[in-house]
Every structure is written in structure tokens, then in C-alpha cells.
Amino acid sequence: MNRFTRTVAMASARHPWRTVTSWVLVLIAVLFLAGSGGGTFADDFSAKGSQSDRAMTLLSENFPEAAKGKVLVVLAADQGSTLEAHRAAVESVLSDVADLDHVATVADPFGAGTVSADGRIGYAEVTLDVPEREMGKPAFTVLSAAVSSMGEPGVRVELGGDAVFLNAEDKSTGHVGIGLLVALLVLLVVFGTMVAAILPIGMSLVAVGAGIGGITLLAGGMDVSASAIPVAGLVGLGVGVDYALFVISRYRENRTHSDNQRALSDAMSSSGASVVFAGGIVAIATAALAITGLGVLTSIGLATSIMVFFAVAAAITLLPALLSLLGDRIDRGRVVRRHRPAKRAEDTAWWRFGHRVAARPWPYLLGSLVALLAIAAPAFSLQTAFPAAGDAPAETTHRQAYDLLAEGFGAGINGPLLVIADLHATGVDASGIADLTSEIAAVPGIASVSAPVTSQDGDTVVITASPTTGPADPDTSATIDRVRHVIPDNVYVSGITATTDDLNAQLSDTLPLFIGAVIAVSFLLLMLVFRSIAVPLKAAAMNLLSIAGAYGVIVAVFQWGWGAELLGLQGPTPITSIIVVIMFPILFGLSMDYEVFLLSRIREEYDRTGDNTESVARGLAGTGRVVTSAALIMVVVFLSFVTSPVPSLKMLGLGLATAILIDATLVRMVLVPATMALLGKANWWLPGWLDKALPKITVEGPATDRLTAVPAYADSAAPEPVTR
């Protein structure tokens, strides 16, 4: 792998302008194709083959209007008044709604009987002229803003419904800028020069830009979640900066004893190869989300893989080209005073700490395990649910509509159950629909049942049942189970809660296979690279501990509400099952990043010295400062997403930041040196027959790159390059 990476990188470095031009053309082409042939984003939450999926298939086939999107215009009169008293104002509002883009029909709340018992709150069902997945988030945003601004004197107007909630746009992009600004400050401290600090930021932005274009193109061929770009962009920013940081740091280190070309070649054969390997693990782990069989997770996994691919490609092609063009100018724009680097690994705190842990490994091992288990303990109480509009920020129109509907009609109005009978199949027939309706109405937890509606061909019947509880309430799931228990085989239940329950059931069935596949592939790749059984086993166990710690923090903050107000939440918030699943491959892959960079340096030193304790200490000394800085950047970028008003992005940002922080401190600084000290030479044991059978893949640098002295910078200044 190191030979391949070095060949590609040095070919790019020998033709820098050609490489830069090629990247510019690729960016232009990808963005142009995305703009002209890319698709819109829509979430496919269906669990294929489930009751809810079969129900929605019948609905779309036999009720053509149902295939088009529907939203609710919610109207509320002032306290002490009624909508009837403001009928002219209501009719004026609904007339204006009918004139908006994408609106096909608007129902009359007075004629449809959708006014509350006290007459103060009502809603008008709006049928769109296209399916909601074809509209996209921007169109829903325009529609929401237009409707919510239509209030008349005495009448308040909001736009609600699941389609509005699921397609609400996150307009707060400031968190991205904050994260990149802090990352720039960290890079200035690490490198000491403006040019070197700006380069990783620029690389990450190029990768993210190309990745967004690629994801948009992907949306033209399959359903891609509206969350794909935010999630993939979050990962892309982090790995893009980190991968460039690792390569540039090794390159500048090598320049203390080599000319620029040799320094770059050796950096790409070591750190560059590690980038390819680590990025490959992240891409494979996220793409493995397709194993779950859920469209929303598959699209997010593929989107993240695309983003990581561009980050790796930029690190091994565009970055070497730019470093070749810059030459000694990489040290321009110095912002701190230059200091001569220390010449020995023994002069670093990392080296001393490594020996301290090796001298007393058991106390450090047990202490860190206790700390990790304490952080992870809340994860045993993890409960997931699908977020509803009632969990959205209070100022959003869909949250206002949700609250008004619950006030006027009860909580169940926000999560109706669609009971759909296929009269073509064996089971209930047309004569039994009345009895079926009565049975459903008698189920505990059902507040009301609508009159059955039959399709034009007479083959399908739809019954709408309103539960007494809201869509995110566990009691609603219990009600659905009771309804499904009384209905015959040719009747299916759908609705947002039923769909969520079916989705969670499918996740429960496929998660063991998914998690096992991610761990198995990672284990195999690490075994191939490090020729060891113990190293990949330890890496998998430690990564699982980091992930458990992240889940524990999320449960404490979101489910239990500890410090929720500090994150802009109004109290405990349901933990989204999809976010929990998405976090696993991302965290597993990113944790492997730091494991690969540290262990590859340790392996270099072990091959050179044969001393296990010394190789660990020197590996920490050689990577400690850079990996810590990289982790800090990743944590800052992830934490910046906590400022998003979208709870799911808050969860994802906090969870990823927590796991990286744990991995960069307790795991890398304590657990790795402690376990390696205890295992000794067993760290690198591999049965002879297996060693011969496995293909050889290396990410360590060549022998000329394995220095006896490991530079450790006394401050943030760059090293003095050799005289040329």
C-alpha cells in the first residue's frame, strides 16, 4: 500500500499544475452534472416487506391522490373567540394558500368537520401537486414560510404535518464556520505558519465540495436521505483536515533531514499510506450500513463513503501537488517565534509518559477501564424513538402546528394510524369492513375511527384511527400492537409510528450482522497490515468501549436531560434510533484512524529496535502531538454541530465528539500503552502458516524513514529545513 500511495502521490507532485487543473476540472464537472442531473433528497423510512410498507404500497397503487404529498394548514382563533367568528379571514387565508406553488387542492375545514369542539382550532388538509419526495426541502421551506406568514387579525396560521417536519431545512450554517475557525487556530498552533495551517482547511473544503456534488448525483439514481449531506459533510470536514494534517506534519518533520522531494516521498509512503488505509476502513464501515436494508441508512452510508473517498483522493493527489508547488514557502506567514526542535524522543513528555505507563501497566489499565465503564454505564438505559414535530424547536411552524393540533384534538391527531385492507387477498371482505371498524374502535388506546373509504375499483379500504397518545409515546406503539392483534391477515397498519416500529424491528434483526461485518472487516484489514492477532482484537475492543462511552453521554444528556438546556434543548429529547446506528460505523472507522496512525509508527520503531516498550514510547512521541491536535480539530468540528437547532444533528455532533475525545485520551494515551506493555512480544504474534497465507500490506514507512531521533517541537514552530 505504501508503494502504491507513494507512486500516485509523487506522480502528482511531478506534474503539480496538471494535477491542480485536473482537480479544478473534476470539481466543475461534478458540480455541473449535479446541478443538471442530480436528484432531490427524500427520506425512505420504509422497512421493506413490513406491514407499514405493504400498507403504503396498497395506498399508492389504489388511491392515486394519496401518492401526492399532504400538509395541514392549522388555524387558531384568539382565546375566547372561534374560527366561525373569523370565517371570512379563514377563507381568505385558504384562498391564498390555494394560489401557492405545488398546491393542488385545499379542503374546507368547516365543510370537512376538522374544527375542534370548542370551535377555536381547525385544520385544512392541503394536497400537493407532486409527491413530497419530488419537492425537496427548499420547496417545503418556501411553502412553510409563505403559509406561516398569512395570519389575519384574530387568526393564527401555521403549517404542519409529517411532510413539513421531515423536510424542514436547517438554515443555521454558522456552526460550520465556527468549527473551521477553531480548527484553523489549532493548526496555527501546530504548524506555526499561516500557509501550513490554511492548507488542510482548503483541502477539506475541496473534498466536501466534490463530495456534495457526488452525493447530489447519487440522488439522481436512488432515494438519498435529506440528512445525507449534513452527516457526510460533518465527517468530511473532520477527516479532510485530519488527513492533510498527518501528511503535512510528517512531510515537515522529514524536511529536517531530507530535501523536499525525498521528504514528500517518505511522508506519502508512511503517513500517506496510513491515510489510504484508515480512510478505506471508514468508507467500508459506513457503506456497510446497506446491510440494514433501510433506504435512509443505505443512502447516508454511501454518501459518507463518497465524502471520505474524495478526502483521501485529495490527500494523496492534490496535497502532494500543492506541497511540491509551495516548496519552502510552506513555512511562510510565521505567527510564532521559531525554536529549534528537540533532537531526541527522550526529551518529549509523550516518551516519558509511555515509559511511566509501561512501568505500572495494571493500575493504568484498570483505572482507565473503570472510567470508561462509568461513562458508558448510562448506555444500558438507552431507549430510542422516532422524533416527532413535538420535539422540534418551539419557534418552528411545524412545532407550533403540532401543539395547536394536540390542544384542539388531542395528542393522537399528530400520529394517526392508517388501517388498510386488501380485499383482493384472503381475509376480511367488503361485508366485514363494518365489523372490523368496530373492533378497531374498541381497542384500548384508540380515541376515534373514521368512516371506511373504498377505492374506485373496490379492492382497497382505508380506515383512519386516531390514538389517544402522541406519535413518540411508547403507549402508541402498544396500541398499534393491539390493533395488529385483532386485524386479519389481509389488513395492514401504517402511519408514522407504525412505520417507525417496523423500522426499529428490522434494525434489531439486521444490527448483529451489520456490527459483525464491520468488526470482521476491520479485524481482517488490521491483521493484514500489522501481522498480528492481538492488535486487531485490542483495537476492536477499545473502539467498542469508545462508542459505548459516546452512547452513555447521549443517554445522559438527551434521554435523561442532564445539561440539556446548555445545548438549547427544552428538556429530555427522544434519541433517534437511526442516529444511534449511523454513529456506530462512523465512530468505529474514525477510531481506527488514530489506531492506525499510532500503531504504524509503533510498528516502525519495533521493526527497527525489537524493543516493545521503547517502540511504544517512541510511537507515542512521534505521533502524540500531531494526533492530539488532529483529535482536537475533529472534536471541535463535531461539537460545532451541537449549535444546530436540529436535535438529531446535536446528538450526532455530541456523540462523535465524545467518542473521539475518549479515543484520543483514555484509549490512545493509556489503554494502548498499558495493554501493549502487558502483552510484550505477543502484540506482534501471528501463526506462521497464517503469515504465509495472508497477502502482505504495509503502511509503515521505508527503512530510510525510520529515524532514531523523533523530533518533538518545543513550541508550535516549524522545524528548520535542511540547507539545499
mmCIF file of C-alpha atoms in Angstrom, residues 122-472:
data_model
loop_
_atom_site.group_PDB
_atom_site.id
_atom_site.type_symbol
_atom_site.label_atom_id
_atom_site.label_comp_id
_atom_site.label_asym_id
_atom_site.label_seq_id
_atom_site.Cartn_x
_atom_site.Cartn_y
_atom_site.Cartn_z
ATOM 1 C CA GLY A 122 -59.110 23.817 12.995
ATOM 2 C CA TYR A 123 -57.080 22.491 10.098
ATOM 3 C CA ALA A 124 -57.386 22.330 6.342
ATOM 4 C CA GLU A 125 -55.847 19.383 4.508
ATOM 5 C CA VAL A 126 -53.737 20.542 1.551
ATOM 6 C CA THR A 127 -52.975 18.136 -1.300
ATOM 7 C CA LEU A 128 -49.783 18.912 -3.213
ATOM 8 C CA ASP A 129 -49.488 18.573 -6.950
ATOM 9 C CA VAL A 130 -46.408 16.300 -6.745
ATOM 10 C CA PRO A 131 -45.230 13.577 -4.345
ATOM 11 C CA GLU A 132 -43.414 15.112 -1.393
ATOM 12 C CA ARG A 133 -40.132 13.353 -2.236
ATOM 13 C CA GLU A 134 -40.087 15.190 -5.576
ATOM 14 C CA MET A 135 -40.451 18.608 -3.972
ATOM 15 C CA GLY A 136 -37.297 18.637 -1.876
ATOM 16 C CA LYS A 137 -36.540 20.615 1.248
ATOM 17 C CA PRO A 138 -36.172 24.074 -0.365
ATOM 18 C CA ALA A 139 -39.699 23.932 -1.789
ATOM 19 C CA PHE A 140 -41.127 22.891 1.579
ATOM 20 C CA THR A 141 -39.226 25.726 3.250
ATOM 21 C CA VAL A 142 -40.730 28.265 0.849
ATOM 22 C CA LEU A 143 -44.207 26.810 1.368
ATOM 23 C CA SER A 144 -43.855 26.830 5.184
ATOM 24 C CA ALA A 145 -42.636 30.422 5.249
ATOM 25 C CA ALA A 146 -45.449 31.579 2.957
ATOM 26 C CA VAL A 147 -48.236 29.886 4.915
ATOM 27 C CA SER A 148 -46.990 30.820 8.396
ATOM 28 C CA SER A 149 -46.857 34.480 7.348
ATOM 29 C CA MET A 150 -50.528 34.572 6.304
ATOM 30 C CA GLY A 151 -52.070 35.358 9.664
ATOM 31 C CA GLU A 152 -55.139 37.605 9.619
ATOM 32 C CA PRO A 153 -56.338 39.756 12.553
ATOM 33 C CA GLY A 154 -57.695 37.331 15.140
ATOM 34 C CA VAL A 155 -56.472 34.206 13.300
ATOM 35 C CA ARG A 156 -53.108 32.492 13.682
ATOM 36 C CA VAL A 157 -51.842 30.288 10.818
ATOM 37 C CA GLU A 158 -49.194 27.529 10.929
ATOM 38 C CA LEU A 159 -48.187 24.738 8.544
ATOM 39 C CA GLY A 160 -47.888 21.211 9.929
ATOM 40 C CA GLY A 161 -47.914 17.541 9.088
ATOM 41 C CA ASP A 162 -45.221 14.874 8.878
ATOM 42 C CA ALA A 163 -44.082 16.002 5.431
ATOM 43 C CA VAL A 164 -43.321 19.518 6.693
ATOM 44 C CA PHE A 165 -41.488 18.224 9.760
ATOM 45 C CA LEU A 166 -39.401 15.682 7.843
ATOM 46 C CA ASN A 167 -38.462 18.219 5.172
ATOM 47 C CA ALA A 168 -37.650 21.149 7.450
ATOM 48 C CA GLU A 169 -34.363 22.756 6.454
ATOM 49 C CA ASP A 170 -31.594 23.580 8.895
ATOM 50 C CA LYS A 171 -30.746 27.157 7.982
ATOM 51 C CA SER A 172 -28.053 27.551 10.646
ATOM 52 C CA THR A 173 -24.796 27.099 8.764
ATOM 53 C CA GLY A 174 -22.818 29.232 11.191
ATOM 54 C CA HIS A 175 -21.722 26.185 13.159
ATOM 55 C CA VAL A 176 -19.628 25.024 10.197
ATOM 56 C CA GLY A 177 -17.787 28.342 10.074
ATOM 57 C CA ILE A 178 -17.184 28.276 13.827
ATOM 58 C CA GLY A 179 -15.736 24.766 13.626
ATOM 59 C CA LEU A 180 -13.393 25.652 10.771
ATOM 60 C CA LEU A 181 -12.257 28.839 12.508
ATOM 61 C CA VAL A 182 -11.291 26.968 15.665
ATOM 62 C CA ALA A 183 -9.646 24.276 13.527
ATOM 63 C CA LEU A 184 -7.566 26.994 11.857
ATOM 64 C CA LEU A 185 -6.436 28.281 15.250
ATOM 65 C CA VAL A 186 -5.398 24.771 16.293
ATOM 66 C CA LEU A 187 -3.485 24.323 13.046
ATOM 67 C CA LEU A 188 -1.705 27.644 13.605
ATOM 68 C CA VAL A 189 -0.551 26.376 16.982
ATOM 69 C CA VAL A 190 0.549 23.042 15.487
ATOM 70 C CA PHE A 191 2.410 24.407 12.465
ATOM 71 C CA GLY A 192 3.242 27.949 13.484
ATOM 72 C CA THR A 193 2.801 29.276 9.932
ATOM 73 C CA MET A 194 -0.255 30.578 8.119
ATOM 74 C CA VAL A 195 0.404 28.725 4.854
ATOM 75 C CA ALA A 196 0.745 25.316 6.516
ATOM 76 C CA ALA A 197 -2.343 25.971 8.646
ATOM 77 C CA ILE A 198 -4.586 27.047 5.766
ATOM 78 C CA LEU A 199 -3.671 24.089 3.561
ATOM 79 C CA PRO A 200 -5.632 21.383 5.498
ATOM 80 C CA ILE A 201 -8.686 23.665 5.694
ATOM 81 C CA GLY A 202 -8.552 24.227 1.948
ATOM 82 C CA MET A 203 -8.143 20.501 1.303
ATOM 83 C CA SER A 204 -11.180 19.640 3.406
ATOM 84 C CA LEU A 205 -13.327 22.252 1.641
ATOM 85 C CA VAL A 206 -12.321 20.893 -1.765
ATOM 86 C CA ALA A 207 -13.154 17.343 -0.662
ATOM 87 C CA VAL A 208 -16.502 18.395 0.815
ATOM 88 C CA GLY A 209 -17.403 20.384 -2.312
ATOM 89 C CA ALA A 210 -16.651 17.439 -4.573
ATOM 90 C CA GLY A 211 -18.427 15.110 -2.166
ATOM 91 C CA ILE A 212 -21.604 17.218 -2.171
ATOM 92 C CA GLY A 213 -21.628 17.102 -5.960
ATOM 93 C CA GLY A 214 -21.151 13.331 -5.931
ATOM 94 C CA ILE A 215 -23.946 12.849 -3.380
ATOM 95 C CA THR A 216 -26.307 15.013 -5.429
ATOM 96 C CA LEU A 217 -25.537 12.871 -8.470
ATOM 97 C CA LEU A 218 -26.243 9.783 -6.379
ATOM 98 C CA ALA A 219 -29.656 11.275 -5.553
ATOM 99 C CA GLY A 220 -30.435 11.255 -9.263
ATOM 100 C CA GLY A 221 -30.266 7.455 -9.295
ATOM 101 C CA MET A 222 -31.690 6.460 -5.925
ATOM 102 C CA ASP A 223 -33.533 7.855 -2.930
ATOM 103 C CA VAL A 224 -30.983 9.758 -0.854
ATOM 104 C CA SER A 225 -31.835 10.999 2.620
ATOM 105 C CA ALA A 226 -32.109 14.714 3.212
ATOM 106 C CA SER A 227 -29.694 14.132 6.121
ATOM 107 C CA ALA A 228 -27.020 12.622 3.873
ATOM 108 C CA ILE A 229 -25.179 15.862 3.112
ATOM 109 C CA PRO A 230 -25.151 17.188 6.713
ATOM 110 C CA VAL A 231 -23.907 13.850 8.075
ATOM 111 C CA ALA A 232 -21.404 13.202 5.294
ATOM 112 C CA GLY A 233 -20.260 16.831 5.384
ATOM 113 C CA LEU A 234 -19.661 16.594 9.122
ATOM 114 C CA VAL A 235 -17.425 13.554 8.632
ATOM 115 C CA GLY A 236 -15.808 15.000 5.505
ATOM 116 C CA LEU A 237 -14.730 18.200 7.246
ATOM 117 C CA GLY A 238 -13.187 16.246 10.103
ATOM 118 C CA VAL A 239 -11.288 13.640 8.115
ATOM 119 C CA GLY A 240 -10.324 16.102 5.383
ATOM 120 C CA VAL A 241 -8.498 18.342 7.852
ATOM 121 C CA ASP A 242 -7.027 15.418 9.791
ATOM 122 C CA TYR A 243 -5.686 13.525 6.775
ATOM 123 C CA ALA A 244 -3.976 16.628 5.431
ATOM 124 C CA LEU A 245 -2.613 17.375 8.897
ATOM 125 C CA PHE A 246 -0.989 13.946 9.209
ATOM 126 C CA VAL A 247 0.692 14.155 5.806
ATOM 127 C CA ILE A 248 1.901 17.749 6.203
ATOM 128 C CA SER A 249 3.245 17.064 9.706
ATOM 129 C CA ARG A 250 5.269 14.061 8.526
ATOM 130 C CA TYR A 251 6.487 15.983 5.494
ATOM 131 C CA ARG A 252 7.707 18.939 7.564
ATOM 132 C CA GLU A 253 9.309 16.565 10.046
ATOM 133 C CA ASN A 254 11.160 14.801 7.239
ATOM 134 C CA ARG A 255 12.443 18.123 5.882
ATOM 135 C CA THR A 256 14.777 18.400 8.884
ATOM 136 C CA HIS A 257 16.971 15.669 7.372
ATOM 137 C CA SER A 258 15.980 15.430 3.681
ATOM 138 C CA ASP A 259 15.386 17.612 0.670
ATOM 139 C CA ASN A 260 11.796 18.475 -0.170
ATOM 140 C CA GLN A 261 11.257 15.752 -2.762
ATOM 141 C CA ARG A 262 12.607 12.957 -0.569
ATOM 142 C CA ALA A 263 10.746 14.324 2.447
ATOM 143 C CA LEU A 264 7.489 14.273 0.497
ATOM 144 C CA SER A 265 8.122 10.789 -0.893
ATOM 145 C CA ASP A 266 8.827 9.356 2.559
ATOM 146 C CA ALA A 267 5.823 11.166 4.070
ATOM 147 C CA MET A 268 3.480 9.729 1.457
ATOM 148 C CA SER A 269 4.850 6.199 1.845
ATOM 149 C CA SER A 270 4.194 6.347 5.611
ATOM 150 C CA SER A 271 1.514 8.860 6.608
ATOM 151 C CA GLY A 272 0.007 8.879 3.123
ATOM 152 C CA ALA A 273 -0.369 5.094 3.152
ATOM 153 C CA SER A 274 -1.936 5.311 6.613
ATOM 154 C CA VAL A 275 -4.420 7.853 5.256
ATOM 155 C CA VAL A 276 -5.438 5.492 2.447
ATOM 156 C CA PHE A 277 -5.780 2.569 4.826
ATOM 157 C CA ALA A 278 -7.641 4.494 7.539
ATOM 158 C CA GLY A 279 -9.918 6.200 5.007
ATOM 159 C CA GLY A 280 -10.656 2.836 3.451
ATOM 160 C CA ILE A 281 -11.817 1.481 6.806
ATOM 161 C CA VAL A 282 -14.111 4.491 7.324
ATOM 162 C CA ALA A 283 -15.547 4.137 3.811
ATOM 163 C CA ILE A 284 -16.137 0.391 4.179
ATOM 164 C CA ALA A 285 -17.678 0.778 7.637
ATOM 165 C CA THR A 286 -20.132 3.460 6.524
ATOM 166 C CA ALA A 287 -21.031 1.696 3.259
ATOM 167 C CA ALA A 288 -21.858 -1.369 5.367
ATOM 168 C CA LEU A 289 -24.991 0.484 6.508
ATOM 169 C CA ALA A 290 -26.546 -1.018 3.369
ATOM 170 C CA ILE A 291 -26.646 -4.325 5.270
ATOM 171 C CA THR A 292 -29.508 -2.941 7.374
ATOM 172 C CA GLY A 293 -31.715 -2.924 4.282
ATOM 173 C CA LEU A 294 -33.131 0.505 5.148
ATOM 174 C CA GLY A 295 -33.062 3.058 2.357
ATOM 175 C CA VAL A 296 -32.368 6.037 4.604
ATOM 176 C CA LEU A 297 -29.340 4.341 6.203
ATOM 177 C CA THR A 298 -28.040 2.947 2.926
ATOM 178 C CA SER A 299 -28.053 6.381 1.309
ATOM 179 C CA ILE A 300 -26.345 8.048 4.296
ATOM 180 C CA GLY A 301 -23.710 5.314 4.368
ATOM 181 C CA LEU A 302 -22.966 5.589 0.643
ATOM 182 C CA ALA A 303 -22.920 9.395 0.851
ATOM 183 C CA THR A 304 -20.391 9.316 3.689
ATOM 184 C CA SER A 305 -18.246 6.837 1.764
ATOM 185 C CA ILE A 306 -18.245 9.186 -1.225
ATOM 186 C CA MET A 307 -17.187 12.079 1.006
ATOM 187 C CA VAL A 308 -14.350 10.079 2.593
ATOM 188 C CA PHE A 309 -13.219 8.905 -0.851
ATOM 189 C CA PHE A 310 -12.765 12.491 -2.003
ATOM 190 C CA ALA A 311 -10.943 13.364 1.242
ATOM 191 C CA VAL A 312 -8.473 10.503 0.697
ATOM 192 C CA ALA A 313 -8.095 11.269 -3.014
ATOM 193 C CA ALA A 314 -7.311 14.912 -2.261
ATOM 194 C CA ALA A 315 -4.773 13.921 0.411
ATOM 195 C CA ILE A 316 -2.752 11.672 -1.924
ATOM 196 C CA THR A 317 -3.004 13.683 -5.166
ATOM 197 C CA LEU A 318 -3.899 17.340 -4.725
ATOM 198 C CA LEU A 319 -1.984 17.787 -1.463
ATOM 199 C CA PRO A 320 1.362 16.451 -2.825
ATOM 200 C CA ALA A 321 0.940 18.669 -5.870
ATOM 201 C CA LEU A 322 0.403 21.760 -3.707
ATOM 202 C CA LEU A 323 3.315 20.835 -1.416
ATOM 203 C CA SER A 324 5.511 20.459 -4.488
ATOM 204 C CA LEU A 325 4.451 23.903 -5.735
ATOM 205 C CA LEU A 326 4.930 25.539 -2.348
ATOM 206 C CA GLY A 327 8.320 24.057 -1.518
ATOM 207 C CA ASP A 328 9.960 26.117 1.234
ATOM 208 C CA ARG A 329 7.025 28.529 1.112
ATOM 209 C CA ILE A 330 5.166 26.054 3.327
ATOM 210 C CA ASP A 331 6.895 27.911 6.182
ATOM 211 C CA ARG A 332 5.686 31.359 5.083
ATOM 212 C CA GLY A 333 3.455 33.528 7.234
ATOM 213 C CA ARG A 334 5.038 32.652 10.555
ATOM 214 C CA VAL A 335 2.867 33.642 13.506
ATOM 215 C CA VAL A 336 5.068 32.445 16.376
ATOM 216 C CA ARG A 337 8.738 32.674 17.230
ATOM 217 C CA ARG A 338 10.878 29.901 15.770
ATOM 218 C CA HIS A 339 12.508 27.410 18.113
ATOM 219 C CA ARG A 340 14.964 24.715 17.294
ATOM 220 C CA PRO A 341 13.336 21.289 17.594
ATOM 221 C CA ALA A 342 14.401 18.829 20.227
ATOM 222 C CA LYS A 343 16.533 16.115 18.651
ATOM 223 C CA ARG A 344 15.662 13.132 20.847
ATOM 224 C CA ALA A 345 12.451 11.274 21.544
ATOM 225 C CA GLU A 346 13.570 11.035 25.161
ATOM 226 C CA ASP A 347 13.091 14.784 25.508
ATOM 227 C CA THR A 348 9.332 14.553 24.983
ATOM 228 C CA ALA A 349 6.581 14.213 27.574
ATOM 229 C CA TRP A 350 4.964 11.540 25.412
ATOM 230 C CA TRP A 351 8.054 9.323 25.629
ATOM 231 C CA ARG A 352 8.237 9.737 29.404
ATOM 232 C CA PHE A 353 4.538 9.029 29.815
ATOM 233 C CA GLY A 354 4.810 5.890 27.673
ATOM 234 C CA HIS A 355 7.549 4.542 29.920
ATOM 235 C CA ARG A 356 5.592 5.510 33.040
ATOM 236 C CA VAL A 357 2.567 3.513 31.860
ATOM 237 C CA ALA A 358 4.768 0.582 30.823
ATOM 238 C CA ALA A 359 6.352 0.506 34.289
ATOM 239 C CA ARG A 360 2.968 0.132 36.042
ATOM 240 C CA PRO A 361 0.506 -1.062 33.386
ATOM 241 C CA TRP A 362 -2.105 -2.665 35.666
ATOM 242 C CA PRO A 363 -3.114 0.487 37.622
ATOM 243 C CA TYR A 364 -3.367 2.488 34.404
ATOM 244 C CA LEU A 365 -5.292 -0.275 32.627
ATOM 245 C CA LEU A 366 -7.779 -0.818 35.443
ATOM 246 C CA GLY A 367 -8.196 2.906 36.141
ATOM 247 C CA SER A 368 -8.957 3.731 32.511
ATOM 248 C CA LEU A 369 -11.356 0.781 32.210
ATOM 249 C CA VAL A 370 -13.262 1.900 35.303
ATOM 250 C CA ALA A 371 -13.503 5.437 33.895
ATOM 251 C CA LEU A 372 -14.702 4.169 30.514
ATOM 252 C CA LEU A 373 -17.289 1.854 32.030
ATOM 253 C CA ALA A 374 -18.588 4.671 34.239
ATOM 254 C CA ILE A 375 -19.019 6.927 31.202
ATOM 255 C CA ALA A 376 -20.676 4.126 29.247
ATOM 256 C CA ALA A 377 -22.987 2.987 32.075
ATOM 257 C CA PRO A 378 -25.998 5.134 31.017
ATOM 258 C CA ALA A 379 -25.956 3.358 27.641
ATOM 259 C CA PHE A 380 -27.594 0.349 29.319
ATOM 260 C CA SER A 381 -30.711 2.525 29.702
ATOM 261 C CA LEU A 382 -30.750 3.541 26.032
ATOM 262 C CA GLN A 383 -34.258 3.901 24.607
ATOM 263 C CA THR A 384 -34.771 5.012 21.042
ATOM 264 C CA ALA A 385 -37.740 6.603 19.356
ATOM 265 C CA PHE A 386 -38.511 8.413 16.148
ATOM 266 C CA PRO A 387 -38.555 12.188 16.618
ATOM 267 C CA ALA A 388 -41.862 13.933 16.136
ATOM 268 C CA ALA A 389 -42.658 17.554 15.383
ATOM 269 C CA GLY A 390 -43.308 17.925 19.117
ATOM 270 C CA ASP A 391 -39.541 17.596 19.665
ATOM 271 C CA ALA A 392 -38.689 20.359 17.173
ATOM 272 C CA PRO A 393 -37.596 23.844 18.305
ATOM 273 C CA ALA A 394 -40.558 25.786 19.722
ATOM 274 C CA GLU A 395 -40.211 28.617 17.219
ATOM 275 C CA THR A 396 -40.688 26.435 14.105
ATOM 276 C CA THR A 397 -44.046 26.472 12.335
ATOM 277 C CA HIS A 398 -44.413 22.665 12.366
ATOM 278 C CA ARG A 399 -43.879 22.605 16.139
ATOM 279 C CA GLN A 400 -46.478 25.375 16.574
ATOM 280 C CA ALA A 401 -48.898 23.431 14.373
ATOM 281 C CA TYR A 402 -48.233 20.234 16.343
ATOM 282 C CA ASP A 403 -49.007 21.920 19.660
ATOM 283 C CA LEU A 404 -52.171 23.567 18.331
ATOM 284 C CA LEU A 405 -53.485 20.281 16.918
ATOM 285 C CA ALA A 406 -52.782 18.472 20.194
ATOM 286 C CA GLU A 407 -54.568 21.236 22.092
ATOM 287 C CA GLY A 408 -57.625 21.179 19.873
ATOM 288 C CA PHE A 409 -57.977 17.489 19.005
ATOM 289 C CA GLY A 410 -55.792 15.513 21.418
ATOM 290 C CA ALA A 411 -52.234 14.216 21.064
ATOM 291 C CA GLY A 412 -53.255 11.344 18.770
ATOM 292 C CA ILE A 413 -54.191 13.676 15.915
ATOM 293 C CA ASN A 414 -50.458 14.092 15.223
ATOM 294 C CA GLY A 415 -49.897 10.362 14.748
ATOM 295 C CA PRO A 416 -52.944 8.790 13.073
ATOM 296 C CA LEU A 417 -52.951 5.115 12.165
ATOM 297 C CA LEU A 418 -53.820 4.116 8.616
ATOM 298 C CA VAL A 419 -55.514 0.724 8.586
ATOM 299 C CA ILE A 420 -55.631 -0.582 5.011
ATOM 300 C CA ALA A 421 -57.481 -3.686 3.902
ATOM 301 C CA ASP A 422 -56.570 -5.554 0.699
ATOM 302 C CA LEU A 423 -59.917 -7.070 -0.314
ATOM 303 C CA HIS A 424 -58.203 -8.989 -3.122
ATOM 304 C CA ALA A 425 -56.413 -11.191 -0.575
ATOM 305 C CA THR A 426 -57.840 -13.841 1.749
ATOM 306 C CA GLY A 427 -59.214 -12.439 4.983
ATOM 307 C CA VAL A 428 -61.819 -9.780 5.633
ATOM 308 C CA ASP A 429 -64.116 -8.954 2.693
ATOM 309 C CA ALA A 430 -66.309 -5.947 1.943
ATOM 310 C CA SER A 431 -69.113 -7.242 4.137
ATOM 311 C CA GLY A 432 -66.827 -7.467 7.149
ATOM 312 C CA ILE A 433 -65.428 -3.914 7.000
ATOM 313 C CA ALA A 434 -68.113 -2.528 9.348
ATOM 314 C CA ASP A 435 -67.300 -5.146 11.989
ATOM 315 C CA LEU A 436 -63.573 -4.513 11.505
ATOM 316 C CA THR A 437 -64.109 -0.798 12.098
ATOM 317 C CA SER A 438 -65.977 -1.532 15.311
ATOM 318 C CA GLU A 439 -63.246 -3.904 16.521
ATOM 319 C CA ILE A 440 -60.562 -1.280 15.919
ATOM 320 C CA ALA A 441 -62.625 1.383 17.712
ATOM 321 C CA ALA A 442 -62.895 -0.924 20.737
ATOM 322 C CA VAL A 443 -59.121 -1.376 21.054
ATOM 323 C CA PRO A 444 -57.773 0.322 24.221
ATOM 324 C CA GLY A 445 -55.798 3.414 23.250
ATOM 325 C CA ILE A 446 -57.911 4.277 20.187
ATOM 326 C CA ALA A 447 -59.731 7.602 20.544
ATOM 327 C CA SER A 448 -61.731 7.605 17.309
ATOM 328 C CA VAL A 449 -62.099 5.811 13.994
ATOM 329 C CA SER A 450 -63.119 7.390 10.696
ATOM 330 C CA ALA A 451 -65.662 6.014 8.276
ATOM 331 C CA PRO A 452 -64.105 3.496 5.819
ATOM 332 C CA VAL A 453 -63.100 4.833 2.395
ATOM 333 C CA THR A 454 -63.114 2.408 -0.546
ATOM 334 C CA SER A 455 -61.012 2.759 -3.693
ATOM 335 C CA GLN A 456 -62.712 3.199 -7.078
ATOM 336 C CA ASP A 457 -62.046 -0.400 -8.086
ATOM 337 C CA GLY A 458 -63.413 -1.639 -4.754
ATOM 338 C CA ASP A 459 -60.275 -3.588 -3.933
ATOM 339 C CA THR A 460 -58.850 -1.473 -1.114
ATOM 340 C CA VAL A 461 -60.374 0.096 2.007
ATOM 341 C CA VAL A 462 -58.738 2.711 4.210
ATOM 342 C CA ILE A 463 -59.726 3.346 7.850
ATOM 343 C CA THR A 464 -58.085 6.153 9.819
ATOM 344 C CA ALA A 465 -57.770 5.579 13.567
ATOM 345 C CA SER A 466 -56.615 8.256 15.983
ATOM 346 C CA PRO A 467 -54.807 7.016 19.104
ATOM 347 C CA THR A 468 -55.143 8.716 22.467
ATOM 348 C CA THR A 469 -51.384 9.322 22.674
ATOM 349 C CA GLY A 470 -48.809 11.130 20.560
ATOM 350 C CA PRO A 471 -46.614 9.592 17.843
ATOM 351 C CA ALA A 472 -43.459 9.401 20.005
#
